[in-house]
Coordinates of C-alpha atoms in Angstrom, one line a residue:
Chain A
N41 CA -14.8 -197.7 31.7
A42 CA -11.6 -196.7 32.9
G43 CA -10.0 -200.4 33.5
V44 CA -7.4 -200.3 36.1
T45 CA -6.2 -197.1 37.4
Q46 CA -2.8 -196.6 39.2
T47 CA -1.7 -193.5 40.9
P48 CA 0.8 -191.8 40.9
K49 CA 2.8 -192.2 37.9
F50 CA 6.1 -191.2 39.1
R51 CA 7.7 -191.0 42.4
I52 CA 11.0 -190.6 44.2
L53 CA 11.5 -191.6 47.8
K54 CA 14.5 -191.1 50.2
I55 CA 15.5 -194.3 52.0
G56 CA 13.3 -195.2 54.9
Q57 CA 10.4 -193.0 53.9
S58 CA 7.2 -194.6 53.4
M59 CA 4.4 -194.4 50.4
T60 CA 1.1 -196.1 49.4
L61 CA 0.4 -196.9 45.8
Q62 CA -3.0 -196.6 44.8
C63 CA -5.0 -199.0 42.5
A64 CA -8.6 -199.1 41.4
Q65 CA -10.7 -200.9 39.0
D66 CA -14.2 -200.5 37.6
M67 CA -14.5 -204.0 35.8
N68 CA -16.2 -205.8 38.8
H69 CA -13.2 -208.2 38.9
N70 CA -12.5 -210.3 42.1
Y71 CA -9.0 -210.7 41.5
M72 CA -6.4 -208.1 42.0
Y73 CA -2.8 -208.2 41.9
W74 CA 0.6 -206.2 42.4
Y75 CA 3.6 -206.8 40.2
R76 CA 7.1 -205.1 40.1
Q77 CA 9.2 -205.4 36.8
D78 CA 12.7 -204.7 37.2
P79 CA 15.0 -203.8 33.7
G80 CA 15.6 -207.3 31.7
M81 CA 13.4 -209.4 34.2
G82 CA 9.9 -210.7 34.0
L83 CA 7.1 -209.2 36.2
K84 CA 7.1 -210.6 39.8
L85 CA 4.2 -210.9 41.7
I86 CA 4.2 -209.3 44.9
Y87 CA 0.9 -209.7 46.5
Y88 CA -2.4 -210.6 45.1
S89 CA -6.3 -210.6 46.4
V90 CA -8.9 -213.2 45.6
G91 CA -11.8 -210.9 47.0
A92 CA -12.4 -208.1 49.5
G93 CA -10.8 -209.0 52.9
I94 CA -8.7 -211.5 51.2
T95 CA -4.9 -210.9 50.4
D96 CA -2.1 -213.1 50.2
K97 CA 1.9 -213.1 49.6
G98 CA 3.2 -213.7 45.9
E99 CA 6.9 -214.3 45.1
V100 CA 8.5 -211.1 46.4
P101 CA 6.1 -209.7 49.2
N102 CA 9.1 -208.6 51.4
G103 CA 8.9 -204.8 52.2
Y104 CA 5.6 -204.5 50.9
N105 CA 2.1 -204.7 52.4
V106 CA -1.5 -204.6 50.9
S107 CA -5.1 -204.2 51.8
R108 CA -8.5 -205.0 50.2
S109 CA -11.4 -203.2 52.1
T110 CA -13.5 -203.2 48.8
T111 CA -13.8 -204.8 45.5
E112 CA -12.6 -202.0 43.8
D113 CA -9.4 -200.9 45.6
F114 CA -6.2 -202.6 46.2
P115 CA -3.5 -200.1 47.5
L116 CA 0.2 -201.4 47.9
R117 CA 1.8 -199.8 50.9
L118 CA 5.9 -199.7 51.2
E119 CA 6.8 -198.8 54.8
L120 CA 10.6 -198.3 54.7
A121 CA 11.5 -197.6 51.3
A122 CA 14.9 -199.4 50.3
P123 CA 17.2 -198.6 47.1
S124 CA 16.1 -202.4 46.2
Q125 CA 12.4 -201.4 45.6
T126 CA 13.6 -199.1 42.9
S127 CA 11.2 -200.5 40.2
V128 CA 8.1 -200.1 38.0
Y129 CA 5.0 -201.4 39.8
F130 CA 1.9 -202.7 38.1
C131 CA -1.4 -203.4 39.2
A132 CA -3.7 -205.8 37.4
S133 CA -7.0 -207.3 37.8
S134 CA -8.8 -210.4 36.6
Y135 CA -12.1 -212.0 36.1
G136 CA -10.8 -215.3 37.1
Q137 CA -8.0 -217.5 36.4
G138 CA -7.0 -219.5 33.2
L139 CA -7.4 -218.9 29.3
N140 CA -10.4 -216.9 29.6
S141 CA -9.4 -214.6 32.2
P142 CA -6.4 -212.5 31.3
L143 CA -4.7 -209.9 33.2
H144 CA -5.8 -206.2 32.9
F145 CA -2.8 -204.0 33.9
G146 CA -3.0 -200.4 35.0
N147 CA -0.4 -198.0 33.4
G148 CA 2.3 -198.4 36.0
T149 CA 4.1 -196.4 38.8
R150 CA 7.8 -195.7 38.3
L151 CA 9.3 -195.6 41.8
T152 CA 12.9 -194.4 42.3
V153 CA 14.5 -194.8 45.8
T154 CA 17.5 -192.9 46.7
Chain B
R198 CA 17.2 -222.8 34.4
K199 CA 14.5 -220.2 34.5
E200 CA 10.8 -221.4 34.7
V201 CA 10.1 -219.4 31.5
E202 CA 12.7 -218.4 28.8
Q203 CA 12.7 -216.3 25.6
D204 CA 15.4 -215.1 23.3
P205 CA 15.5 -211.5 24.1
G206 CA 16.4 -210.5 21.0
P207 CA 16.3 -207.9 19.6
F208 CA 14.8 -209.1 16.2
N209 CA 15.3 -206.4 13.7
V210 CA 13.0 -207.2 10.7
P211 CA 11.9 -205.3 7.6
E212 CA 8.4 -204.3 7.3
G213 CA 6.4 -207.2 5.6
A214 CA 8.8 -209.9 7.1
T215 CA 7.4 -212.7 9.0
V216 CA 8.8 -213.3 12.4
A217 CA 8.7 -216.1 15.0
F218 CA 9.5 -216.1 18.6
N219 CA 9.7 -219.3 21.1
C220 CA 9.3 -219.6 24.6
T221 CA 10.0 -222.6 26.7
Y222 CA 8.7 -223.4 30.1
S223 CA 9.9 -225.9 33.0
N224 CA 7.0 -226.7 34.7
S225 CA 5.2 -229.6 32.8
A226 CA 2.1 -229.3 34.8
S227 CA 1.4 -225.4 33.4
Q228 CA -2.1 -224.9 32.3
S229 CA -2.8 -221.8 30.6
F230 CA -0.4 -219.9 28.2
F231 CA -0.4 -216.2 26.9
W232 CA 1.5 -214.0 24.7
Y233 CA 1.3 -210.3 25.9
R234 CA 2.7 -207.4 24.2
Q235 CA 4.5 -204.4 26.1
D236 CA 5.0 -201.1 24.3
C237 CA 8.1 -199.0 25.6
R238 CA 7.2 -197.7 29.1
K239 CA 3.8 -198.9 28.8
E240 CA 1.9 -201.6 30.5
P241 CA 1.6 -205.3 29.2
K242 CA -1.4 -205.9 27.1
L243 CA -3.1 -209.2 26.2
L244 CA -1.9 -209.9 22.4
M245 CA -3.6 -213.6 22.5
S246 CA -4.1 -216.6 24.7
V247 CA -2.6 -219.9 23.4
Y248 CA -5.0 -223.0 22.9
S249 CA -4.0 -226.5 22.9
S250 CA -4.8 -226.6 19.1
G251 CA -3.1 -223.4 18.3
N252 CA -4.8 -220.3 17.5
E253 CA -4.7 -217.3 15.1
D254 CA -5.8 -213.9 15.0
G255 CA -5.4 -212.0 11.8
R256 CA -1.4 -211.9 11.3
F257 CA -0.4 -213.7 14.7
T258 CA -0.4 -217.4 15.3
A259 CA 0.2 -218.8 18.5
Q260 CA 1.2 -222.8 19.2
L261 CA 1.6 -224.9 22.0
N262 CA 3.7 -227.7 22.2
R263 CA 3.3 -229.5 25.6
A264 CA 5.7 -232.7 24.8
S265 CA 8.7 -230.3 24.0
Q266 CA 7.3 -227.4 26.6
Y267 CA 7.2 -224.5 24.4
I268 CA 5.0 -221.7 23.0
S269 CA 5.6 -220.0 19.9
L270 CA 4.3 -217.0 18.3
L271 CA 4.3 -216.3 14.6
I272 CA 3.8 -212.7 13.3
R273 CA 3.3 -212.5 9.4
D274 CA 3.3 -209.3 7.0
S275 CA 5.1 -207.2 9.9
K276 CA 4.1 -203.9 10.3
L277 CA 5.8 -200.9 12.1
S278 CA 3.4 -200.8 14.6
D279 CA 4.3 -204.5 15.6
S280 CA 7.4 -203.0 17.4
A281 CA 7.3 -203.8 20.8
T282 CA 8.4 -206.4 23.5
Y283 CA 6.6 -209.5 23.3
L284 CA 6.2 -211.5 26.8
C285 CA 5.5 -215.1 27.3
V286 CA 3.3 -216.0 30.3
V287 CA 2.6 -219.2 31.6
D288 CA 0.0 -219.9 34.5
T289 CA 1.1 -223.1 36.5
G290 CA -2.3 -222.6 38.7
G291 CA -2.7 -221.5 42.3
F292 CA -1.7 -217.7 41.2
K293 CA 1.6 -218.9 40.1
T294 CA 1.8 -216.9 37.0
I295 CA 5.2 -216.8 35.3
F296 CA 6.2 -213.8 32.9
G297 CA 9.3 -214.3 30.8
A298 CA 11.6 -211.6 30.4
G299 CA 10.5 -210.5 26.8
T300 CA 11.7 -210.6 23.4
R301 CA 12.1 -207.4 21.7
L302 CA 11.2 -206.5 18.2
F303 CA 11.9 -203.6 15.8
V304 CA 10.3 -203.5 12.3
K305 CA 11.9 -201.3 10.3
A306 CA 10.5 -199.5 7.0

């Protein structure tokens, strides 16, 4: 049981390049999320999904896209990388919502856009 | 005013000390509350959920005060391994989960 697996761990992009951050979970969780964490700030929700085929925007979705073709996978796509997207990205999953459904996070992806 | 506010610290305490963190939230309709722990350059991990009546898990005690809109975390008998950043997390429902920026704790020998 690996939990939530994210790849890659680190990446450096040039402005305008694109990339996909991969996220997979093996806990059969319906809910999956992408967050970004900037220094000195709380995690911000980028996109979330409540099940295969269903995605929705979070607080900071601009510049990103997601898809959820299976319960297990939730990739995050950056189409035209910008320096403002330099951050640490965390994928997370949960069984549901509320006190008994905490978030389970992946190890994170450190992205630098130069 | 931030939706969730925490004292960023750092709190520097000796081993064996008792330390307390507070976190205030602005949305009175907030439904669920959590404390997560985040080690340097690692992912956040759930420390404990915070129940209305307060709850304890070993050396850790969490309290919720809805009237004053804050939650607290008390750590007794601090260990070196408790050194981390503690994140206050407030769920207002509808996938609106707000993370505080965290309080840094350093426990020294």
